[in-house]
Amino acid sequence: MLSPARISTAAGSALVLAVSGLVLGVGAGPAQASTCSQSRLPLPDSSCTPGAYNLDVTQSTINSTICVSGWTSTVRPPTSYTNPLKVQGIADYGYSDTNTADYEEDHLVPLELGGAPRDPNNLWPEPHYGSPTAYTKDGVETKLKNAVCDGRITLSAARSAIKTNWTTALNVTGIG
């Protein structure tokens, strides 16, 4: 589940969140101590960043969406939207390094595979440091998209593999 602090930031104002019949007041303001775990790095905490799909991208629409050169630029959210999420995510993950330049506000399910562009459940501050890094993930995303567009794997298989563990996605799908 997305942390209340990230939901608050994404909404841009105070809101009320209903969870299993319990109503919790969530106000905008500074994040509490880390609410998301770094223990799975380079993967995100799945309770904070479960991933989400763009409903306009399906197996039957890939030739007019993800397989069209430049398509992701038509759905990519502006930094004016993602930067505040990045700042909040750095706090939520409890990173000691708070320099935003050291992170990419990344889509767990990449836009190249029809990830939801603006859903905070699909965005997290992925470090540029460590091994592997955000830069490594970019190459995995491209290889998976090419395999989907070439018909070697299905969109569903690629999405499932990258959402579960991007570091093993190429091997799991048999294209690595």
PDB file of C-alpha atoms in Angstrom:
ATOM      1  CA  MET A   1       0.000   0.000   0.000  1.00  0.00           C
ATOM      2  CA  LEU A   2       1.216   3.481  -0.774  1.00  0.00           C
ATOM      3  CA  SER A   3       2.298   5.314   2.361  1.00  0.00           C
ATOM      4  CA  PRO A   4      -0.117   8.011   3.566  1.00  0.00           C
ATOM      5  CA  ALA A   5       2.616  10.624   3.170  1.00  0.00           C
ATOM      6  CA  ARG A   6       3.052   9.762  -0.529  1.00  0.00           C
ATOM      7  CA  ILE A   7      -0.703   9.772  -1.092  1.00  0.00           C
ATOM      8  CA  SER A   8      -0.897  13.162   0.564  1.00  0.00           C
ATOM      9  CA  THR A   9       1.845  14.556  -1.627  1.00  0.00           C
ATOM     10  CA  ALA A  10       0.320  13.062  -4.750  1.00  0.00           C
ATOM     11  CA  ALA A  11      -3.034  14.592  -3.948  1.00  0.00           C
ATOM     12  CA  GLY A  12      -1.392  17.898  -3.176  1.00  0.00           C
ATOM     13  CA  SER A  13      -3.671  18.573  -0.212  1.00  0.00           C
ATOM     14  CA  ALA A  14      -5.167  16.984   2.866  1.00  0.00           C
ATOM     15  CA  LEU A  15      -7.461  14.043   2.248  1.00  0.00           C
ATOM     16  CA  VAL A  16      -9.302  11.317   4.038  1.00  0.00           C
ATOM     17  CA  LEU A  17      -8.269   7.756   3.328  1.00  0.00           C
ATOM     18  CA  ALA A  18     -10.636   4.889   4.001  1.00  0.00           C
ATOM     19  CA  VAL A  19      -8.871   1.622   4.693  1.00  0.00           C
ATOM     20  CA  SER A  20     -10.899  -1.498   5.515  1.00  0.00           C
ATOM     21  CA  GLY A  21     -13.680   0.614   6.965  1.00  0.00           C
ATOM     22  CA  LEU A  22     -11.286   2.571   9.180  1.00  0.00           C
ATOM     23  CA  VAL A  23     -11.057   6.244   8.337  1.00  0.00           C
ATOM     24  CA  LEU A  24      -7.708   7.890   8.891  1.00  0.00           C
ATOM     25  CA  GLY A  25      -7.092  11.612   8.546  1.00  0.00           C
ATOM     26  CA  VAL A  26      -4.015  12.296   6.471  1.00  0.00           C
ATOM     27  CA  GLY A  27      -2.697  15.820   6.291  1.00  0.00           C
ATOM     28  CA  ALA A  28      -0.083  17.381   4.109  1.00  0.00           C
ATOM     29  CA  GLY A  29       3.122  17.973   5.961  1.00  0.00           C
ATOM     30  CA  PRO A  30       6.521  16.501   6.664  1.00  0.00           C
ATOM     31  CA  ALA A  31       6.861  12.754   6.384  1.00  0.00           C
ATOM     32  CA  GLN A  32       7.365  10.626   9.428  1.00  0.00           C
ATOM     33  CA  ALA A  33      10.551   8.606   9.774  1.00  0.00           C
ATOM     34  CA  SER A  34      10.916   6.183   6.888  1.00  0.00           C
ATOM     35  CA  THR A  35       7.713   4.326   6.083  1.00  0.00           C
ATOM     36  CA  CYS A  36       9.207   2.301   3.233  1.00  0.00           C
ATOM     37  CA  SER A  37      11.986  -0.248   3.549  1.00  0.00           C
ATOM     38  CA  GLN A  38      15.335  -0.121   1.765  1.00  0.00           C
ATOM     39  CA  SER A  39      15.906  -3.818   2.496  1.00  0.00           C
ATOM     40  CA  ARG A  40      15.046  -4.969  -1.042  1.00  0.00           C
ATOM     41  CA  LEU A  41      17.247  -2.460  -2.907  1.00  0.00           C
ATOM     42  CA  PRO A  42      17.762  -2.230  -5.810  1.00  0.00           C
ATOM     43  CA  LEU A  43      14.057  -3.155  -5.823  1.00  0.00           C
ATOM     44  CA  PRO A  44      11.439  -0.896  -4.268  1.00  0.00           C
ATOM     45  CA  ASP A  45       9.416  -1.806  -1.183  1.00  0.00           C
ATOM     46  CA  SER A  46       6.382  -3.492  -2.744  1.00  0.00           C
ATOM     47  CA  SER A  47       4.103  -2.235   0.026  1.00  0.00           C
ATOM     48  CA  CYS A  48       4.978   1.353  -0.938  1.00  0.00           C
ATOM     49  CA  THR A  49       5.478   0.846  -4.664  1.00  0.00           C
ATOM     50  CA  PRO A  50       3.345  -2.061  -5.902  1.00  0.00           C
ATOM     51  CA  GLY A  51       3.314  -0.900  -9.535  1.00  0.00           C
ATOM     52  CA  ALA A  52       0.371   0.068 -11.741  1.00  0.00           C
ATOM     53  CA  TYR A  53      -0.591  -0.275 -15.401  1.00  0.00           C
ATOM     54  CA  ASN A  54      -1.764   2.190 -18.015  1.00  0.00           C
ATOM     55  CA  LEU A  55      -5.181   0.801 -18.968  1.00  0.00           C
ATOM     56  CA  ASP A  56      -4.777   2.131 -22.514  1.00  0.00           C
ATOM     57  CA  VAL A  57      -1.895  -0.270 -23.134  1.00  0.00           C
ATOM     58  CA  THR A  58      -2.920  -3.860 -23.806  1.00  0.00           C
ATOM     59  CA  GLN A  59      -1.585  -6.655 -25.975  1.00  0.00           C
ATOM     60  CA  SER A  60      -4.026  -5.565 -28.688  1.00  0.00           C
ATOM     61  CA  THR A  61      -2.911  -1.895 -28.576  1.00  0.00           C
ATOM     62  CA  ILE A  62       0.875  -2.290 -28.446  1.00  0.00           C
ATOM     63  CA  ASN A  63       1.300  -1.438 -32.138  1.00  0.00           C
ATOM     64  CA  SER A  64      -0.331   1.950 -31.589  1.00  0.00           C
ATOM     65  CA  THR A  65       1.218   2.618 -28.169  1.00  0.00           C
ATOM     66  CA  ILE A  66       4.471   1.218 -26.776  1.00  0.00           C
ATOM     67  CA  CYS A  67       5.777  -0.087 -30.104  1.00  0.00           C
ATOM     68  CA  VAL A  68       5.557   3.361 -31.694  1.00  0.00           C
ATOM     69  CA  SER A  69       8.848   5.231 -31.519  1.00  0.00           C
ATOM     70  CA  GLY A  70       8.492   8.244 -29.235  1.00  0.00           C
ATOM     71  CA  TRP A  71       5.187   7.133 -27.705  1.00  0.00           C
ATOM     72  CA  THR A  72       6.447   7.303 -24.111  1.00  0.00           C
ATOM     73  CA  SER A  73       7.132  11.022 -24.487  1.00  0.00           C
ATOM     74  CA  THR A  74       3.400  11.516 -25.073  1.00  0.00           C
ATOM     75  CA  VAL A  75       2.524  10.042 -21.659  1.00  0.00           C
ATOM     76  CA  ARG A  76       5.578  10.882 -19.527  1.00  0.00           C
ATOM     77  CA  PRO A  77       4.581  13.175 -16.639  1.00  0.00           C
ATOM     78  CA  PRO A  78       6.459  16.467 -16.276  1.00  0.00           C
ATOM     79  CA  THR A  79       9.116  16.914 -13.608  1.00  0.00           C
ATOM     80  CA  SER A  80       6.808  19.473 -11.975  1.00  0.00           C
ATOM     81  CA  TYR A  81       4.677  16.435 -11.091  1.00  0.00           C
ATOM     82  CA  THR A  82       7.405  13.865 -10.355  1.00  0.00           C
ATOM     83  CA  ASN A  83       9.880  16.048  -8.422  1.00  0.00           C
ATOM     84  CA  PRO A  84       7.595  16.542  -5.394  1.00  0.00           C
ATOM     85  CA  LEU A  85       6.948  12.781  -5.383  1.00  0.00           C
ATOM     86  CA  LYS A  86      10.708  12.180  -5.501  1.00  0.00           C
ATOM     87  CA  VAL A  87      11.326  14.440  -2.503  1.00  0.00           C
ATOM     88  CA  GLN A  88       8.562  12.736  -0.528  1.00  0.00           C
ATOM     89  CA  GLY A  89       9.758   9.294  -1.606  1.00  0.00           C
ATOM     90  CA  ILE A  90      13.312  10.010  -0.452  1.00  0.00           C
ATOM     91  CA  ALA A  91      11.877  10.811   2.969  1.00  0.00           C
ATOM     92  CA  ASP A  92       9.512   7.816   2.907  1.00  0.00           C
ATOM     93  CA  TYR A  93      12.380   5.456   2.081  1.00  0.00           C
ATOM     94  CA  GLY A  94      14.546   7.055   4.773  1.00  0.00           C
ATOM     95  CA  TYR A  95      17.491   7.613   2.452  1.00  0.00           C
ATOM     96  CA  SER A  96      20.323   9.393   4.279  1.00  0.00           C
ATOM     97  CA  ASP A  97      21.358  10.981   0.973  1.00  0.00           C
ATOM     98  CA  THR A  98      18.629  13.533   0.270  1.00  0.00           C
ATOM     99  CA  ASN A  99      20.197  15.000  -2.884  1.00  0.00           C
ATOM    100  CA  THR A 100      17.446  14.565  -5.488  1.00  0.00           C
ATOM    101  CA  ALA A 101      20.047  14.411  -8.280  1.00  0.00           C
ATOM    102  CA  ASP A 102      21.168  11.059  -6.881  1.00  0.00           C
ATOM    103  CA  TYR A 103      17.800   9.462  -7.677  1.00  0.00           C
ATOM    104  CA  GLU A 104      15.516   8.858 -10.615  1.00  0.00           C
ATOM    105  CA  GLU A 105      11.784   9.052  -9.913  1.00  0.00           C
ATOM    106  CA  ASP A 106      11.268   5.802 -11.735  1.00  0.00           C
ATOM    107  CA  HIS A 107       8.243   3.889 -12.908  1.00  0.00           C
ATOM    108  CA  LEU A 108       8.370   0.368 -11.475  1.00  0.00           C
ATOM    109  CA  VAL A 109       6.399  -0.822 -14.495  1.00  0.00           C
ATOM    110  CA  PRO A 110       8.104   1.339 -17.117  1.00  0.00           C
ATOM    111  CA  LEU A 111       6.244   3.494 -19.592  1.00  0.00           C
ATOM    112  CA  GLU A 112       7.881   1.330 -22.278  1.00  0.00           C
ATOM    113  CA  LEU A 113       5.749  -1.565 -21.023  1.00  0.00           C
ATOM    114  CA  GLY A 114       2.603   0.427 -20.389  1.00  0.00           C
ATOM    115  CA  GLY A 115       3.176   1.407 -16.778  1.00  0.00           C
ATOM    116  CA  ALA A 116       0.806   3.994 -15.315  1.00  0.00           C
ATOM    117  CA  PRO A 117       2.468   7.364 -15.942  1.00  0.00           C
ATOM    118  CA  ARG A 118       1.106   9.368 -12.987  1.00  0.00           C
ATOM    119  CA  ASP A 119       0.049   6.758 -10.464  1.00  0.00           C
ATOM    120  CA  PRO A 120       2.173   7.224  -7.298  1.00  0.00           C
ATOM    121  CA  ASN A 121       1.886   3.445  -6.779  1.00  0.00           C
ATOM    122  CA  ASN A 122       4.089   3.073  -9.857  1.00  0.00           C
ATOM    123  CA  LEU A 123       6.689   5.730  -8.978  1.00  0.00           C
ATOM    124  CA  TRP A 124       9.596   5.592  -6.533  1.00  0.00           C
ATOM    125  CA  PRO A 125      12.996   7.263  -5.990  1.00  0.00           C
ATOM    126  CA  GLU A 126      15.433   4.753  -7.466  1.00  0.00           C
ATOM    127  CA  PRO A 127      19.073   5.403  -6.497  1.00  0.00           C
ATOM    128  CA  HIS A 128      21.707   6.104  -9.142  1.00  0.00           C
ATOM    129  CA  TYR A 129      24.269   4.483  -6.830  1.00  0.00           C
ATOM    130  CA  GLY A 130      24.767   0.865  -5.787  1.00  0.00           C
ATOM    131  CA  SER A 131      24.748  -2.155  -8.034  1.00  0.00           C
ATOM    132  CA  PRO A 132      22.720  -2.539 -10.114  1.00  0.00           C
ATOM    133  CA  THR A 133      21.391   0.994 -10.564  1.00  0.00           C
ATOM    134  CA  ALA A 134      18.563   2.901 -12.190  1.00  0.00           C
ATOM    135  CA  TYR A 135      20.712   3.061 -15.314  1.00  0.00           C
ATOM    136  CA  THR A 136      20.918  -0.732 -15.410  1.00  0.00           C
ATOM    137  CA  LYS A 137      17.124  -0.989 -15.201  1.00  0.00           C
ATOM    138  CA  ASP A 138      16.756   1.263 -18.253  1.00  0.00           C
ATOM    139  CA  GLY A 139      18.513  -1.348 -20.411  1.00  0.00           C
ATOM    140  CA  VAL A 140      16.288  -4.131 -19.070  1.00  0.00           C
ATOM    141  CA  GLU A 141      13.197  -2.070 -19.894  1.00  0.00           C
ATOM    142  CA  THR A 142      14.304  -1.544 -23.503  1.00  0.00           C
ATOM    143  CA  LYS A 143      15.139  -5.221 -24.042  1.00  0.00           C
ATOM    144  CA  LEU A 144      11.754  -6.270 -22.672  1.00  0.00           C
ATOM    145  CA  LYS A 145       9.896  -3.726 -24.810  1.00  0.00           C
ATOM    146  CA  ASN A 146      11.756  -4.873 -27.924  1.00  0.00           C
ATOM    147  CA  ALA A 147      10.881  -8.497 -27.154  1.00  0.00           C
ATOM    148  CA  VAL A 148       7.206  -7.581 -26.713  1.00  0.00           C
ATOM    149  CA  CYS A 149       7.145  -5.591 -29.942  1.00  0.00           C
ATOM    150  CA  ASP A 150       8.979  -8.380 -31.821  1.00  0.00           C
ATOM    151  CA  GLY A 151       6.433 -10.905 -30.549  1.00  0.00           C
ATOM    152  CA  ARG A 152       8.978 -12.957 -28.594  1.00  0.00           C
ATOM    153  CA  ILE A 153       7.090 -12.493 -25.306  1.00  0.00           C
ATOM    154  CA  THR A 154       3.697 -11.150 -24.313  1.00  0.00           C
ATOM    155  CA  LEU A 155       3.112  -7.785 -22.719  1.00  0.00           C
ATOM    156  CA  SER A 156       1.717  -9.573 -19.673  1.00  0.00           C
ATOM    157  CA  ALA A 157       4.851 -11.699 -19.255  1.00  0.00           C
ATOM    158  CA  ALA A 158       7.140  -8.670 -19.541  1.00  0.00           C
ATOM    159  CA  ARG A 159       5.089  -6.624 -17.074  1.00  0.00           C
ATOM    160  CA  SER A 160       4.888  -9.436 -14.563  1.00  0.00           C
ATOM    161  CA  ALA A 161       8.623 -10.126 -14.720  1.00  0.00           C
ATOM    162  CA  ILE A 162       9.705  -6.508 -14.301  1.00  0.00           C
ATOM    163  CA  LYS A 163       7.142  -5.797 -11.585  1.00  0.00           C
ATOM    164  CA  THR A 164       8.232  -8.861  -9.607  1.00  0.00           C
ATOM    165  CA  ASN A 165      11.992  -8.343  -9.890  1.00  0.00           C
ATOM    166  CA  TRP A 166      13.549  -6.262 -12.640  1.00  0.00           C
ATOM    167  CA  THR A 167      17.012  -7.701 -11.897  1.00  0.00           C
ATOM    168  CA  THR A 168      15.849 -11.177 -12.986  1.00  0.00           C
ATOM    169  CA  ALA A 169      13.248 -10.137 -15.588  1.00  0.00           C
ATOM    170  CA  LEU A 170      15.391 -10.944 -18.646  1.00  0.00           C
ATOM    171  CA  ASN A 171      16.212 -14.439 -17.402  1.00  0.00           C
ATOM    172  CA  VAL A 172      12.649 -15.139 -16.248  1.00  0.00           C
ATOM    173  CA  THR A 173      11.255 -14.218 -19.658  1.00  0.00           C
ATOM    174  CA  GLY A 174      13.953 -16.147 -21.508  1.00  0.00           C
ATOM    175  CA  ILE A 175      15.304 -13.169 -23.422  1.00  0.00           C
ATOM    176  CA  GLY A 176      18.320 -12.500 -21.219  1.00  0.00           C
TER     177      GLY A 176
END
